[in-house]
Coordinates of C-alpha atoms and ligand atoms in Angstrom, one line a residue:
M1 CA -30.1 -20.0 23.0
T2 CA -30.4 -21.9 26.3
N3 CA -32.0 -20.0 29.1
Q4 CA -29.5 -18.9 31.7
T5 CA -30.1 -18.9 35.4
T6 CA -27.5 -16.7 36.7
P7 CA -26.7 -13.0 36.3
S8 CA -24.2 -12.0 33.6
T9 CA -22.4 -9.7 36.0
K10 CA -19.4 -8.3 34.2
Q11 CA -16.3 -9.6 35.7
T12 CA -13.6 -7.2 36.9
I13 CA -10.2 -8.5 37.8
A14 CA -10.0 -6.5 41.0
T15 CA -13.4 -7.5 42.2
P16 CA -14.0 -11.3 42.3
R17 CA -16.7 -12.2 39.9
P18 CA -19.8 -13.4 41.7
V19 CA -21.3 -16.7 40.7
A20 CA -24.9 -17.6 41.3
S21 CA -26.1 -17.6 44.9
S22 CA -29.4 -18.4 46.4
A23 CA -29.9 -14.7 47.0
Q24 CA -29.9 -14.1 43.3
N25 CA -32.6 -16.8 42.7
G26 CA -35.2 -15.4 44.9
P27 CA -38.3 -17.1 43.4
Q28 CA -37.4 -20.6 44.6
E29 CA -36.6 -19.4 48.2
A30 CA -39.5 -19.9 50.5
A31 CA -40.3 -16.5 52.1
P32 CA -40.5 -16.5 55.9
A33 CA -44.1 -15.9 57.0
T34 CA -43.1 -12.8 58.9
Q35 CA -41.3 -11.2 56.0
T36 CA -42.6 -7.8 54.7
A37 CA -43.0 -7.1 51.0
P38 CA -39.6 -7.7 49.3
A39 CA -37.7 -4.8 47.8
P40 CA -38.2 -4.6 44.0
Q41 CA -35.8 -6.9 42.2
P42 CA -32.9 -4.9 40.6
L43 CA -33.2 -4.7 36.8
A44 CA -29.8 -6.4 36.3
Q45 CA -31.0 -9.5 38.1
R46 CA -34.2 -9.9 36.2
V47 CA -32.3 -11.5 33.3
N48 CA -32.4 -14.7 35.5
N49 CA -36.1 -14.9 35.8
R50 CA -36.7 -17.1 32.9
S51 CA -36.1 -20.4 34.8
H52 CA -35.5 -21.9 38.2
R53 CA -32.5 -23.8 39.2
P54 CA -32.5 -25.9 42.3
T55 CA -30.3 -24.6 45.1
N56 CA -30.9 -27.1 47.8
Q57 CA -27.9 -28.8 49.3
A58 CA -29.0 -32.3 48.2
F59 CA -29.0 -31.1 44.6
R60 CA -25.6 -29.5 45.0
D61 CA -24.1 -32.7 46.4
F62 CA -25.8 -34.8 43.7
I63 CA -24.6 -32.7 40.7
A64 CA -21.1 -32.6 42.1
S65 CA -20.9 -36.4 42.2
G66 CA -20.7 -39.4 39.8
W67 CA -18.5 -38.0 37.1
G68 CA -15.7 -40.0 35.5
P69 CA -12.0 -39.0 35.9
R70 CA -10.4 -36.1 33.9
P71 CA -8.0 -37.3 31.2
D72 CA -4.5 -37.7 32.6
A73 CA -2.7 -36.7 29.4
L74 CA -1.6 -33.1 29.0
P75 CA -1.9 -31.5 25.5
E76 CA 1.2 -31.4 23.3
R77 CA 3.1 -28.2 23.0
A78 CA 1.5 -26.1 20.2
E79 CA 3.5 -25.6 17.1
S80 CA 3.0 -21.8 17.5
A81 CA 4.6 -21.8 21.0
Q82 CA 8.3 -21.5 20.0
W83 CA 7.4 -18.7 17.5
A84 CA 5.4 -16.8 20.1
Q85 CA 8.3 -17.2 22.5
Q86 CA 10.6 -15.5 20.0
R87 CA 8.1 -12.7 19.5
R88 CA 7.9 -12.1 23.3
A89 CA 11.7 -12.0 23.5
R90 CA 11.8 -9.3 20.7
L91 CA 9.1 -7.2 22.5
G92 CA 10.7 -7.6 25.9
A93 CA 14.1 -6.5 24.5
L94 CA 12.5 -3.1 23.7
F95 CA 11.4 -2.6 27.3
P96 CA 14.0 -4.1 29.7
G97 CA 13.2 -3.7 33.4
E98 CA 9.5 -2.9 32.8
R99 CA 6.4 -5.0 33.4
L100 CA 4.3 -5.4 30.2
V101 CA 0.7 -6.3 30.5
I102 CA -1.2 -7.7 27.5
P103 CA -4.8 -8.7 28.0
A104 CA -6.8 -11.1 25.9
G105 CA -9.9 -9.0 26.5
P106 CA -13.2 -9.8 28.0
L107 CA -16.4 -11.4 26.6
V108 CA -18.4 -8.7 25.0
T109 CA -22.2 -8.5 25.7
R110 CA -24.4 -8.6 22.7
N111 CA -27.5 -8.0 24.7
N112 CA -28.7 -8.9 28.2
D113 CA -27.0 -12.2 29.1
C114 CA -25.9 -13.1 25.5
D115 CA -22.3 -12.5 24.6
Y116 CA -20.6 -12.3 21.2
R117 CA -18.4 -15.2 20.2
F118 CA -15.1 -14.5 21.9
R119 CA -12.1 -13.4 19.9
P120 CA -8.9 -12.5 21.7
F121 CA -7.2 -9.2 21.2
S122 CA -4.8 -9.7 18.3
A123 CA -1.7 -8.6 20.2
F124 CA -2.4 -11.2 22.8
A125 CA -2.9 -14.0 20.3
H126 CA 0.4 -13.0 18.6
L127 CA 2.4 -13.0 21.8
A128 CA 0.7 -16.0 23.5
G129 CA 0.6 -18.1 20.4
T130 CA -3.0 -19.1 21.1
G131 CA -5.9 -19.0 18.7
T132 CA -9.6 -19.6 18.6
D133 CA -11.5 -18.9 21.8
F134 CA -8.5 -18.7 24.1
E135 CA -9.3 -17.3 26.7
P136 CA -11.7 -14.6 27.9
D137 CA -10.1 -12.4 30.6
A138 CA -6.7 -13.9 30.3
V139 CA -3.7 -11.6 30.7
L140 CA -0.1 -12.1 29.5
V141 CA 2.4 -10.4 31.7
L142 CA 6.1 -10.0 30.7
E143 CA 7.7 -9.8 34.1
P144 CA 11.1 -8.0 34.1
L145 CA 14.2 -10.0 35.0
T146 CA 16.4 -7.0 35.0
V147 CA 16.3 -3.4 36.1
P148 CA 15.8 -0.7 33.5
G149 CA 18.9 0.2 31.6
A150 CA 20.7 -2.9 32.6
V151 CA 23.4 -4.0 30.2
L152 CA 22.5 -7.4 28.9
A153 CA 24.6 -10.1 27.3
A154 CA 23.5 -11.0 23.8
G155 CA 20.5 -13.4 24.0
E156 CA 20.1 -12.8 27.7
P157 CA 16.4 -12.9 28.5
T158 CA 14.9 -9.7 29.7
H159 CA 11.5 -11.0 30.9
E160 CA 9.8 -14.1 32.2
T161 CA 6.3 -14.5 30.8
V162 CA 3.4 -15.4 33.1
L163 CA -0.1 -16.2 31.7
Y164 CA -2.9 -15.4 34.1
F165 CA -6.3 -16.9 33.4
R166 CA -9.3 -18.5 35.1
P167 CA -8.7 -22.2 35.1
R168 CA -11.7 -24.5 35.1
A169 CA -13.4 -24.9 38.5
S170 CA -13.9 -28.3 40.2
R171 CA -17.2 -30.2 39.7
G172 CA -18.0 -29.4 43.2
S173 CA -18.1 -25.7 42.6
E174 CA -21.2 -23.6 41.7
E175 CA -19.3 -22.4 38.6
F176 CA -19.4 -25.9 37.2
Y177 CA -23.2 -25.9 36.8
A178 CA -24.4 -22.4 37.6
D179 CA -22.2 -20.0 35.7
P180 CA -23.4 -19.5 32.1
R181 CA -20.3 -17.5 31.1
Y182 CA -17.6 -19.8 32.4
G183 CA -19.2 -23.0 33.8
E184 CA -18.3 -26.4 32.4
L185 CA -21.9 -27.4 31.8
W186 CA -22.5 -24.2 29.9
V187 CA -19.4 -23.5 27.8
G188 CA -17.6 -26.8 28.0
V189 CA -14.5 -28.0 29.7
R190 CA -12.2 -25.2 30.2
P191 CA -8.4 -25.8 30.6
S192 CA -6.5 -26.3 33.8
I193 CA -3.3 -24.4 34.7
E194 CA -1.2 -27.5 33.8
E195 CA -2.9 -28.0 30.5
V196 CA -2.2 -24.4 29.4
E197 CA 1.4 -24.6 30.6
S198 CA 1.8 -27.7 28.5
L199 CA 0.2 -26.2 25.5
T200 CA 1.9 -22.8 25.5
G201 CA 5.2 -23.4 27.3
I202 CA 4.3 -20.4 29.4
R203 CA 4.1 -20.4 33.2
C204 CA 0.5 -19.9 34.2
A205 CA -1.2 -18.6 37.3
H206 CA -4.8 -18.0 38.5
I207 CA -6.3 -14.7 37.4
D208 CA -7.2 -14.0 41.0
T209 CA -3.5 -13.5 41.7
L210 CA -3.1 -10.8 39.0
P211 CA -3.7 -7.7 41.2
D212 CA -0.9 -8.7 43.6
A213 CA 1.4 -9.7 40.8
L214 CA 0.9 -6.3 39.0
A215 CA 1.5 -4.4 42.3
K216 CA 4.6 -6.3 43.3
D217 CA 7.6 -4.0 43.5
A218 CA 5.9 -1.3 41.5
G219 CA 7.2 2.2 42.2
P220 CA 9.1 5.2 40.7
D221 CA 12.5 3.7 41.6
A222 CA 11.4 0.1 41.0
V223 CA 9.2 -1.5 38.5
H224 CA 7.2 0.5 36.0
L225 CA 4.2 -0.9 34.1
R226 CA 2.9 -0.6 30.6
V227 CA -0.5 -2.0 29.5
M228 CA -2.1 -2.6 26.2
A229 CA -4.8 -0.2 27.1
Q230 CA -7.4 -0.9 24.5
A231 CA -7.7 -4.6 25.1
D232 CA -9.6 -4.8 28.4
P233 CA -10.9 -1.8 30.3
A234 CA -10.9 -3.7 33.6
V235 CA -7.2 -4.6 33.3
T236 CA -6.4 -1.0 32.2
A237 CA -8.3 0.2 35.3
L238 CA -6.4 -2.2 37.5
V239 CA -3.0 -1.0 36.1
T240 CA -4.1 2.6 36.7
A241 CA -5.0 1.7 40.3
V242 CA -1.6 0.0 40.8
R243 CA 0.2 3.0 39.3
Q244 CA -1.6 5.4 41.6
A245 CA -1.0 3.3 44.7
A246 CA 2.7 2.9 43.8
G247 CA 3.2 6.6 43.2
L248 CA 3.6 6.1 39.4
L249 CA 0.6 8.2 38.5
D250 CA -1.0 11.2 40.0
A251 CA -3.9 13.5 39.0
T252 CA -1.9 16.0 37.1
E253 CA -2.3 16.3 33.4
E254 CA 1.4 15.8 32.9
S255 CA 1.4 12.5 34.8
Q256 CA -1.6 11.2 33.0
A257 CA -0.1 12.1 29.6
S258 CA 3.1 10.4 30.5
A259 CA 1.3 7.2 31.5
T260 CA -0.6 7.3 28.2
A261 CA 2.6 7.8 26.3
L262 CA 4.1 4.7 28.0
D263 CA 1.1 2.6 27.0
E264 CA 0.9 3.9 23.5
A265 CA 4.6 3.1 22.9
L266 CA 3.8 -0.5 23.9
A267 CA 0.9 -0.7 21.5
E268 CA 3.0 0.8 18.8
A269 CA 5.9 -1.7 19.4
A270 CA 3.5 -4.7 19.4
S271 CA 2.0 -3.5 16.2
E272 CA 5.3 -3.0 14.5
L273 CA 6.5 -6.4 15.7
R274 CA 3.8 -7.8 13.4
L275 CA 5.0 -6.1 10.3
R276 CA 7.3 -9.0 9.3
K277 CA 5.7 -12.3 9.7
D278 CA 7.6 -15.4 10.7
Q279 CA 7.4 -18.6 8.7
W280 CA 4.7 -20.0 10.9
E281 CA 2.5 -16.9 10.3
V282 CA 3.1 -17.0 6.6
D283 CA 2.0 -20.7 6.6
Q284 CA -1.2 -19.7 8.5
L285 CA -1.9 -16.9 6.0
Q286 CA -1.5 -19.4 3.1
A287 CA -3.9 -21.8 4.9
A288 CA -6.4 -18.9 5.2
V289 CA -6.0 -18.1 1.5
D290 CA -6.5 -21.8 0.6
A291 CA -9.7 -22.0 2.7
T292 CA -10.8 -18.7 1.1
K293 CA -10.4 -20.3 -2.3
A294 CA -12.7 -23.1 -1.2
G295 CA -15.2 -20.5 0.0
F296 CA -15.1 -18.8 -3.4
D297 CA -15.7 -22.2 -5.1
D298 CA -18.8 -22.8 -3.0
L299 CA -20.0 -19.3 -3.5
I300 CA -19.7 -19.7 -7.3
R301 CA -21.6 -23.0 -7.1
S302 CA -24.4 -21.1 -5.4
I303 CA -24.7 -18.5 -8.2
P304 CA -27.6 -20.4 -10.0
R305 CA -29.6 -20.4 -6.7
A306 CA -28.6 -16.8 -6.0
K307 CA -30.0 -15.7 -9.4
G308 CA -33.3 -17.2 -8.5
H309 CA -33.5 -15.7 -5.0
W310 CA -35.0 -12.3 -4.1
R311 CA -31.9 -11.7 -2.0
G312 CA -29.3 -13.4 -4.1
E313 CA -26.4 -11.5 -2.5
R314 CA -27.3 -13.2 0.8
V315 CA -27.1 -16.6 -0.9
L316 CA -23.6 -15.8 -2.0
E317 CA -22.6 -14.5 1.4
G318 CA -24.1 -17.5 3.1
A319 CA -22.2 -20.0 0.9
F320 CA -18.9 -18.4 1.6
G321 CA -19.7 -18.0 5.3
A322 CA -20.6 -21.7 5.7
K323 CA -17.2 -22.7 4.3
A324 CA -15.5 -20.2 6.5
R325 CA -17.0 -21.8 9.6
E326 CA -16.4 -25.3 8.4
E327 CA -12.7 -24.7 7.5
G328 CA -11.7 -22.0 9.9
N329 CA -12.8 -19.9 12.9
G330 CA -15.0 -17.9 10.6
L331 CA -14.7 -14.7 8.6
G332 CA -11.8 -12.2 8.9
Y333 CA -14.3 -9.4 8.2
E334 CA -17.8 -9.0 7.0
T335 CA -18.2 -10.4 3.5
I336 CA -19.0 -8.0 0.7
A337 CA -21.2 -9.7 -1.9
A338 CA -22.2 -6.8 -4.1
A339 CA -24.1 -7.3 -7.4
G340 CA -24.3 -4.7 -10.2
N341 CA -24.4 -1.1 -8.9
H342 CA -24.1 -2.2 -5.3
A343 CA -20.4 -2.9 -5.9
N344 CA -19.9 0.9 -6.1
T345 CA -20.6 1.1 -2.4
L346 CA -17.2 0.2 -1.0
H347 CA -18.5 -1.3 2.3
W348 CA -21.6 -3.0 0.9
I349 CA -22.1 -5.6 3.7
C350 CA -25.9 -5.7 3.9
N351 CA -25.9 -7.9 0.8
D352 CA -29.7 -7.8 0.5
G353 CA -30.0 -7.3 -3.2
P354 CA -30.8 -9.6 -6.1
V355 CA -28.3 -11.1 -8.4
R356 CA -29.4 -10.5 -12.0
P357 CA -28.3 -12.2 -15.2
G358 CA -25.7 -10.2 -17.0
E359 CA -24.3 -8.6 -13.9
M360 CA -20.9 -8.8 -12.2
V361 CA -20.8 -9.5 -8.5
L362 CA -17.9 -8.1 -6.5
V363 CA -17.0 -10.4 -3.7
D364 CA -14.6 -9.3 -1.0
A365 CA -14.2 -12.2 1.5
G366 CA -11.6 -13.8 3.7
V367 CA -11.5 -16.9 5.9
E368 CA -10.0 -16.4 9.3
V369 CA -8.4 -19.8 10.3
D370 CA -8.3 -21.2 13.8
S371 CA -5.0 -19.4 14.6
L372 CA -6.9 -16.2 13.8
Y373 CA -4.9 -15.2 10.7
T374 CA -7.1 -14.0 7.8
A375 CA -7.0 -13.8 4.1
D376 CA -8.4 -10.8 2.3
V377 CA -9.4 -11.5 -1.3
T378 CA -11.6 -9.8 -3.9
R379 CA -12.8 -11.3 -7.1
T380 CA -15.3 -9.6 -9.5
I381 CA -17.3 -12.4 -11.1
P382 CA -19.5 -12.4 -14.2
V383 CA -22.6 -14.3 -12.9
D384 CA -23.3 -15.7 -16.3
G385 CA -19.7 -17.0 -16.7
R386 CA -18.9 -14.4 -19.4
F387 CA -17.8 -10.8 -19.2
T388 CA -19.5 -8.4 -21.5
E389 CA -17.2 -6.2 -23.5
P390 CA -17.6 -3.1 -21.2
Q391 CA -17.2 -5.3 -18.1
R392 CA -14.0 -6.8 -19.5
R393 CA -12.7 -3.4 -20.4
I394 CA -12.9 -2.2 -16.8
Y395 CA -11.7 -5.5 -15.5
Q396 CA -8.6 -5.4 -17.7
A397 CA -7.7 -1.9 -16.6
V398 CA -7.9 -2.9 -12.9
L399 CA -5.9 -6.1 -13.5
D400 CA -3.2 -4.1 -15.3
A401 CA -3.0 -1.7 -12.3
A402 CA -2.7 -4.7 -10.0
D403 CA 0.0 -6.2 -12.2
A404 CA 1.9 -2.9 -12.3
S405 CA 1.8 -2.8 -8.5
F406 CA 3.1 -6.4 -8.2
A407 CA 5.9 -5.7 -10.7
K408 CA 6.8 -2.7 -8.6
A409 CA 7.0 -4.9 -5.5
A410 CA 9.6 -7.0 -7.3
T411 CA 11.8 -3.9 -7.9
P412 CA 14.7 -3.4 -5.4
G413 CA 14.2 -0.4 -3.2
C414 CA 10.4 -0.5 -3.5
R415 CA 8.6 1.2 -0.6
F416 CA 5.1 0.2 0.5
R417 CA 3.6 3.4 -0.8
D418 CA 5.0 2.8 -4.3
L419 CA 2.5 -0.1 -4.7
H420 CA -0.3 2.4 -4.7
A421 CA 1.5 4.9 -6.9
A422 CA 2.2 2.2 -9.5
A423 CA -1.5 1.2 -9.7
M424 CA -2.6 4.8 -9.9
E425 CA -0.3 5.4 -12.9
V426 CA -2.1 2.7 -14.8
L427 CA -5.6 3.8 -13.8
A428 CA -5.0 7.5 -14.5
A429 CA -3.7 6.6 -18.0
R430 CA -6.7 4.4 -18.7
L431 CA -9.2 7.1 -17.5
E432 CA -7.4 9.6 -19.7
E433 CA -7.8 7.2 -22.7
W434 CA -11.5 6.9 -22.0
G435 CA -11.9 10.7 -21.9
M436 CA -13.0 10.7 -18.3
L437 CA -10.5 13.2 -16.8
P438 CA -11.5 16.9 -16.8
Q439 CA -11.0 18.8 -20.0
G440 CA -7.3 19.5 -20.6
V441 CA -6.1 17.3 -17.7
T442 CA -3.6 14.6 -18.7
A443 CA -2.9 11.5 -16.7
A444 CA 0.4 13.1 -15.5
D445 CA -1.5 16.2 -14.3
S446 CA -3.9 14.0 -12.5
L447 CA -1.2 12.1 -10.8
A448 CA 0.3 15.3 -9.3
A449 CA -0.5 16.0 -5.7
D450 CA -2.8 19.0 -6.6
G451 CA -4.6 16.9 -9.3
Q452 CA -5.8 13.4 -8.2
F453 CA -8.9 13.6 -10.4
H454 CA -8.7 9.9 -11.2
R455 CA -9.3 9.2 -7.5
R456 CA -13.0 10.0 -8.0
W457 CA -13.2 6.5 -9.3
M458 CA -11.0 4.8 -6.7
V459 CA -11.1 6.6 -3.4
H460 CA -9.5 3.8 -1.3
G461 CA -5.8 2.8 -1.0
T462 CA -4.2 0.0 -3.0
S463 CA -2.5 -1.9 -0.2
H464 CA -2.5 -2.7 3.5
H465 CA -0.7 -5.1 5.7
L466 CA -2.5 -8.4 6.4
G467 CA -2.2 -10.8 9.3
L468 CA -4.1 -11.4 12.5
D469 CA -6.1 -8.3 11.6
V470 CA -7.4 -7.7 8.1
H471 CA -5.9 -4.2 8.3
D472 CA -2.9 -5.4 10.3
C473 CA -0.3 -3.3 12.1
A474 CA -2.6 -0.4 12.4
Q475 CA -0.7 1.2 15.3
A476 CA 2.7 1.1 13.5
R477 CA 4.4 4.4 12.8
R478 CA 4.0 5.7 9.2
E479 CA 7.7 5.4 8.5
M480 CA 7.5 1.7 9.6
S481 CA 4.4 0.9 7.5
M482 CA 3.4 3.0 4.5
D483 CA 6.8 4.5 4.0
T484 CA 8.9 1.4 4.7
L485 CA 10.9 -0.6 2.2
L486 CA 9.3 -3.9 1.4
L487 CA 11.1 -6.4 3.7
P488 CA 11.1 -10.2 3.9
G489 CA 8.1 -11.5 5.8
M490 CA 5.8 -8.6 5.0
V491 CA 2.3 -9.7 3.8
F492 CA 0.0 -7.2 2.2
T493 CA -2.8 -6.8 -0.2
I494 CA -2.8 -5.3 -3.7
E495 CA -6.3 -4.2 -4.4
P496 CA -7.0 -1.6 -7.1
G497 CA -10.5 -1.0 -8.3
L498 CA -12.6 1.2 -10.5
Y499 CA -16.1 2.2 -9.3
F500 CA -18.5 3.7 -11.8
R501 CA -21.8 4.5 -10.1
E502 CA -25.0 4.4 -12.2
D503 CA -25.7 8.0 -11.4
D504 CA -22.2 9.3 -12.4
L505 CA -22.7 11.4 -15.4
L506 CA -19.0 11.7 -16.1
V507 CA -18.8 8.0 -16.8
P508 CA -19.5 6.7 -20.4
Q509 CA -23.0 5.3 -20.5
E510 CA -22.0 1.8 -21.2
L511 CA -19.8 1.6 -18.1
R512 CA -22.2 3.0 -15.6
G513 CA -23.4 0.9 -12.7
M514 CA -20.3 -1.4 -12.8
A515 CA -17.4 -1.7 -10.4
V516 CA -14.4 -4.0 -10.4
R517 CA -11.9 -4.7 -7.7
V518 CA -9.2 -7.4 -7.8
E519 CA -7.5 -8.1 -4.5
D520 CA -4.6 -10.4 -3.9
D521 CA -2.5 -11.2 -0.9
V522 CA 1.3 -11.0 -1.4
V523 CA 4.2 -12.1 0.7
I524 CA 7.8 -11.0 0.5
R525 CA 9.9 -14.1 0.5
P526 CA 13.2 -14.3 2.4
D527 CA 15.2 -13.5 -0.8
G528 CA 13.1 -10.3 -1.2
R529 CA 10.9 -11.6 -4.0
P530 CA 7.2 -10.9 -3.8
E531 CA 4.9 -13.9 -4.3
Y532 CA 1.1 -14.2 -4.5
L533 CA -0.3 -16.3 -1.7
T534 CA -3.5 -16.1 -3.8
A535 CA -1.8 -17.6 -6.9
G536 CA -4.3 -20.4 -6.8
I537 CA -7.4 -18.2 -7.2
P538 CA -8.1 -17.3 -10.8
R539 CA -7.8 -13.6 -11.6
R540 CA -7.3 -13.1 -15.3
P541 CA -10.6 -12.6 -17.2
D542 CA -10.3 -15.8 -19.2
E543 CA -9.4 -17.8 -16.1
V544 CA -12.3 -16.3 -14.1
E545 CA -14.7 -17.2 -16.9
A546 CA -13.5 -20.7 -17.0
W547 CA -13.6 -21.0 -13.2
V548 CA -17.2 -19.7 -13.0
S549 CA -18.5 -21.7 -16.0
G550 CA -16.7 -24.9 -14.9
L551 CA -18.1 -24.9 -11.4
I552 CA -21.6 -23.9 -12.4
A553 CA -21.7 -26.5 -15.2
A554 CA -20.4 -29.2 -12.8
E555 CA -23.3 -28.4 -10.4
S556 CA -26.1 -28.6 -13.0
Ligands
LIG601 N1 -11.9 -6.3 3.0 C1 -11.3 -5.1 3.5 C2 -10.3 -4.6 2.6 O1 -10.2 -5.1 1.5 O2 -9.5 -3.8 3.0
MN602 MN1 -8.0 -5.4 1.7
MN603 MN1 -10.8 -7.0 0.9

């Protein structure tokens, strides 16, 4: 990474973020002869001691000059803009008369002056309609157009949206060349106010005006605020300060609890808004699945190399990851590439083991596309291109469970939790058949609430919502998520598995050290039918064998 020359002082909204100044670059300042020993340099500034940047005025004038003009053309309106506008209208309608604050979140420090790659808070991406990299420290504000409780005509807008962000600075500014977090020479050309307005269709304003905008007309008998409190601690602190100053919050426990409740209701509503995807979102999820298929193809092509490598699982992980970066923003979650007994560790993400002939490898991986929607797919792959008989036996049981779950989804009146129940019926029956349930316990006994013995071999759930987050809609109320009827636009996984650890003495010897999960992504179409978004990714044992054998043969 390129050395940086300025401090990575964490920006807060209320306090203008400092850019480099000569005072922060002491080593190149000539010390006056009369000066006594300088005070020790604060630790936080020492991160800049790796290089020297000129600060003389001639240099400043020189670096600000001689650049070509900026392009005149504004970007076209993003396809997502109209959809995001509809989402904001639906959210706003739940909170008429209130100011809603939804931050994109800050850059997160990895260590010293190195940040993680920025990924906006998902609720912000959903409501702003923006994807990759947009835009650290931005804040979306739904500004009330009415008073609370106002009676509105149908379709009458409740809010105007304003998007606050830090537009690019001029080439004459220090930020241009001296700010490693935001400067153009460090992170590229950042957008102007006009460009973002053109792209999003949202009125934009400079982030420095946010504190005043949040405080405007705030008060007990005027405007109340709600903030998506988890997204950006600096913005949450700013809202707290505004509430205190406006008499909306005091130090009593009751007052604090009531503010928290307001904010939690906003997080809940924004999460529930994502339960039913619009057509644009479904298209993005299909694109994520298609890119994931391409990633699995490359991963399979890398199996021969993985088998010859001391950390073959990493070879597989890397092959998928390369495709994820080429085709999308990256991964929707850390890839699991688990060979043999490692597949019995549900969150096996260190992927540092070998891939041995005769084994299966369980791969759980998803590409997150540039709009930040992710796929979530698991395939369990025989690395030699053929399942052994015991491997196939487990695989078929899991596949039958998945098929039962999908068939249930096609049944009118199916609730989300029924997907899991349908899969469990199949697995419990198969485990009974294999003599694995406790003495005298039938599958029916095991399925009862006070049984559940079959869950020893599948401790996770069968389904979760999928979208911008791999476990999407996590703040939705239970009755809106797990207990809901399946509704058009819902996208979820079906992912039963069986996990037989090598040290599990209750598992028949020939099945020990094996695990199978099959995970597909399903959408409920407008007519109520479920459909696999993952239909193009082989999942039946014969298809998987042909897929693996075909791609490996083509490579050799
Ligand atoms: N990859 C995470 C999950 O399947 O839920
Ligand atoms: Mn999943
Ligand atoms: Mn998964």
